[in-house]
XYZ file of C-alpha atoms in Angstrom:
282
model
C -27.001 34.480 -19.854
C -27.865 32.289 -16.864
C -25.138 30.627 -14.818
C -25.560 26.820 -15.043
C -22.308 25.069 -14.155
C -21.864 21.360 -15.049
C -20.705 18.606 -12.733
C -17.256 18.809 -14.389
C -17.122 22.541 -13.507
C -17.812 21.700 -9.825
C -15.196 18.950 -9.848
C -12.603 21.279 -11.311
C -13.396 24.006 -8.796
C -13.281 21.484 -5.920
C -9.820 20.308 -7.095
C -8.592 23.894 -7.059
C -9.840 24.406 -3.474
C -8.236 21.164 -2.298
C -4.872 21.450 -4.070
C -4.169 25.178 -3.606
C -1.525 26.178 -1.108
C -3.102 29.587 -0.526
C -6.746 29.376 0.539
C -7.401 32.971 -0.404
C -6.313 32.722 -4.013
C -7.763 29.187 -4.251
C -11.203 30.501 -3.355
C -10.988 33.190 -6.027
C -9.776 30.829 -8.751
C -12.278 28.067 -7.837
C -15.195 30.500 -8.056
C -13.999 31.812 -11.428
C -13.716 28.247 -12.726
C -17.067 27.111 -11.343
C -19.089 30.120 -12.450
C -17.345 30.859 -15.716
C -16.516 34.311 -14.347
C -13.800 36.636 -15.549
C -12.401 37.760 -12.123
C -12.752 37.293 -8.413
C -11.309 39.396 -5.634
C -11.222 38.726 -1.925
C -11.705 41.630 0.449
C -10.982 41.113 4.143
C -11.661 43.208 7.227
C -8.458 44.809 8.499
C -8.597 47.567 11.096
C -12.267 48.359 10.502
C -11.985 48.623 6.695
C -11.846 46.195 3.767
C -8.559 45.413 1.993
C -7.811 43.339 -1.087
C -5.921 40.223 0.043
C -6.172 37.955 -3.039
C -7.478 37.659 -6.566
C -7.944 35.058 -9.251
C -5.318 36.996 -11.164
C -3.550 40.270 -10.398
C -6.220 42.449 -8.833
C -7.125 45.709 -10.614
C -5.605 49.019 -9.486
C -8.467 50.014 -7.241
C -8.600 51.635 -3.815
C -6.552 49.522 -1.399
C -9.062 50.091 1.374
C -12.811 50.680 1.329
C -15.193 51.253 4.235
C -17.827 48.793 5.275
C -21.175 49.988 3.844
C -22.338 51.690 0.657
C -19.777 52.648 -1.948
C -18.469 49.176 -2.872
C -20.022 45.745 -3.494
C -17.746 44.188 -0.824
C -18.635 46.911 1.679
C -22.328 46.467 0.979
C -22.264 42.705 1.334
C -20.363 42.894 4.633
C -22.582 45.640 6.053
C -25.818 43.802 5.134
C -24.433 40.294 5.847
C -26.108 39.271 2.609
C -25.190 38.547 -1.015
C -25.217 41.445 -3.496
C -25.900 40.592 -7.174
C -26.131 43.209 -9.896
C -26.847 42.346 -13.535
C -25.435 45.615 -14.915
C -22.790 47.259 -12.684
C -21.781 49.986 -15.035
C -23.979 52.668 -13.498
C -24.325 51.164 -10.009
C -23.453 53.438 -7.121
C -21.536 50.646 -5.317
C -19.173 49.842 -8.176
C -15.530 50.842 -8.510
C -15.373 52.871 -11.754
C -11.654 51.913 -12.140
C -12.531 48.192 -12.046
C -15.249 48.593 -14.652
C -12.912 50.562 -16.931
C -9.954 48.243 -16.491
C -11.751 44.928 -16.726
C -14.852 45.861 -18.737
C -17.070 44.463 -15.998
C -20.828 43.974 -16.504
C -22.307 41.712 -13.808
C -21.053 41.485 -10.227
C -21.819 39.264 -7.246
C -20.430 39.867 -3.747
C -20.658 37.019 -1.211
C -19.986 37.844 2.489
C -17.606 35.736 4.533
C -17.868 35.077 8.257
C -15.336 33.730 10.739
C -16.630 32.392 14.062
C -19.940 34.104 13.537
C -18.448 37.512 12.871
C -18.061 39.426 9.554
C -14.652 38.652 7.960
C -14.939 40.095 4.462
C -16.427 39.352 1.067
C -15.467 37.786 -2.197
C -16.467 39.735 -5.288
C -17.047 37.808 -8.537
C -17.360 39.585 -11.870
C -18.338 38.861 -15.453
C -17.714 40.826 -18.640
C -20.980 39.612 -20.112
C -24.373 40.205 -18.478
C -25.475 37.429 -16.141
C -29.217 37.512 -15.710
C -29.666 34.817 -13.098
C -27.820 32.237 -10.982
C -29.572 28.910 -10.519
C -30.299 27.647 -6.955
C -27.657 24.876 -7.115
C -24.874 27.352 -8.060
C -26.109 29.778 -5.428
C -25.737 27.127 -2.739
C -22.293 26.082 -3.960
C -21.125 29.734 -3.774
C -22.194 29.942 -0.146
C -20.644 26.586 0.684
C -17.313 27.541 -0.954
C -17.245 30.866 0.881
C -17.895 29.159 4.220
C -15.259 26.507 3.682
C -12.714 29.029 2.493
C -13.333 31.214 5.547
C -12.519 28.302 7.819
C -9.423 27.447 5.736
C -8.215 31.044 5.872
C -8.708 31.041 9.652
C -6.684 27.843 10.001
C -3.876 29.176 7.724
C -3.723 32.458 9.685
C -3.558 30.589 12.987
C -0.761 28.381 11.688
C 1.155 31.437 10.509
C 0.766 33.112 13.939
C 1.933 30.013 15.726
C 4.929 29.723 13.372
C 5.841 33.338 13.969
C 5.587 32.843 17.737
C 7.822 29.752 17.497
C 10.516 31.502 15.476
C 10.450 35.002 17.017
C 11.800 36.435 20.266
C 8.785 37.985 22.019
C 10.776 40.861 23.593
C 12.651 42.237 20.569
C 10.554 40.780 17.743
C 13.761 39.469 16.220
C 14.298 35.844 15.075
C 15.102 33.562 17.986
C 17.468 30.566 17.870
C 14.977 28.486 15.865
C 14.357 31.418 13.496
C 18.081 31.954 13.159
C 18.597 28.281 12.285
C 16.014 28.579 9.457
C 17.592 31.745 8.156
C 21.101 30.343 8.445
C 20.141 27.239 6.436
C 18.561 29.400 3.763
C 21.509 31.799 3.512
C 24.137 28.998 3.478
C 22.272 27.259 0.667
C 22.033 30.510 -1.252
C 25.728 31.291 -0.757
C 26.657 27.850 -1.981
C 24.534 28.214 -5.105
C 25.902 31.633 -5.939
C 29.443 31.121 -4.767
C 29.031 34.295 -2.677
C 30.348 35.235 0.743
C 28.366 34.872 3.961
C 29.593 36.355 7.211
C 28.362 35.385 10.656
C 28.917 37.791 13.535
C 28.307 37.222 17.286
C 27.734 40.297 19.416
C 26.586 41.199 22.908
C 25.980 44.235 25.061
C 28.912 45.009 27.332
C 28.434 44.924 31.133
C 24.740 44.061 30.785
C 24.555 42.342 34.135
C 25.894 45.463 35.809
C 23.322 47.534 33.936
C 20.522 45.210 35.205
C 21.855 45.347 38.748
C 21.989 49.143 38.733
C 18.753 50.011 36.889
C 16.646 46.851 37.245
C 15.536 44.149 34.862
C 12.686 46.156 33.264
C 15.172 48.801 32.273
C 17.445 46.099 30.943
C 14.601 44.728 28.763
C 13.951 48.268 27.442
C 17.619 48.595 26.583
C 17.526 45.298 24.657
C 14.502 46.501 22.694
C 16.110 49.810 21.845
C 19.338 48.172 20.944
C 17.623 45.687 18.644
C 15.831 48.531 16.859
C 18.992 50.561 16.477
C 21.056 47.633 15.240
C 18.407 46.544 12.782
C 18.352 50.067 11.328
C 22.151 49.914 10.868
C 22.279 46.727 8.767
C 21.383 46.252 5.142
C 17.957 45.010 3.954
C 19.294 41.513 3.159
C 21.044 41.104 6.518
C 19.499 39.185 9.408
C 19.705 40.225 13.086
C 18.644 37.570 15.625
C 18.613 37.241 19.343
C 20.666 34.307 20.476
C 19.705 34.691 24.114
C 20.136 37.119 27.000
C 22.209 40.029 25.723
C 23.781 37.956 22.936
C 22.812 38.536 19.275
C 23.822 37.213 15.871
C 24.143 39.042 12.553
C 24.071 37.197 9.216
C 25.631 39.170 6.414
C 25.056 37.596 2.978
C 26.670 38.842 -0.228
C 29.398 40.770 1.624
C 31.706 42.868 -0.430
C 34.449 45.397 0.256
C 34.494 48.898 1.536
C 31.208 49.976 3.132
C 29.726 46.553 2.299
C 32.486 44.564 4.046
C 31.605 42.532 7.093
C 33.855 44.605 9.331
C 32.379 47.933 8.088
C 28.831 46.674 8.627
C 29.352 45.296 12.108
C 31.222 48.453 13.060
C 28.177 50.504 12.068
C 26.015 48.183 14.155
C 28.361 48.470 17.113
C 28.397 52.281 16.967
C 24.615 52.364 16.808
C 24.301 50.927 20.361
C 21.957 53.293 22.200
C 21.900 55.017 25.590
C 25.643 55.450 25.775
C 26.175 51.691 26.086
C 28.752 49.663 24.174
C 28.742 46.288 22.449
C 31.405 43.774 21.424
C 31.433 41.871 18.122
């Protein structure tokens, strides 16, 4: 068959792009809707390799990372900075056999994505029936969607980084006061809904000023980092450790129980985990 979307297909795909909260998944779903495809998967460059970051549905169980270059459609599209279109992917050297087996794929198109003029990844679109050709209008829309999505992804990633910086202490990588306020609001609302206990502990390193005076502020910073790591390792997965300021920290303990899960037992484990022979008060 030849891909020939209608104006209503384009309108529906545009609505998906505009209304979606996740630009990655929105791109995949919009392309599936516009092209009448069966699946779309977004691969992005991370650490020199391509990783699956989104899909129109749950992505198939394929390799989590693939190299740039031959061996995958996404890798080929990124390496060549050009679209890859294959009518019959079943015997193609760049296809994932697992994806073909799991989804029954036949035709595949990989469109490269760029961010600020540099390769950023590729979106791979697949059909279960053979697609013999894609008309020029559809081809242009695919490129336009990919370009717009790449910019939206860049803006979303920048916003996420700025939010992380605003809510995170740069020295210890723990939530700062603003991050703690967000977490505290969330945990108080959850405790109210469930009728469960929520404990709030204040703690600080003992004689920290004397430590700084004797060893210097860089050594004091290193102690804060080591203490934060040790304390975080001593709390439960659902607990929150935040830096209030200076040598003062806060621990949120939701769903507290008795015995080893009691607030006193948990904070005592935290206190005893203080590194370098130092002590802390809670």
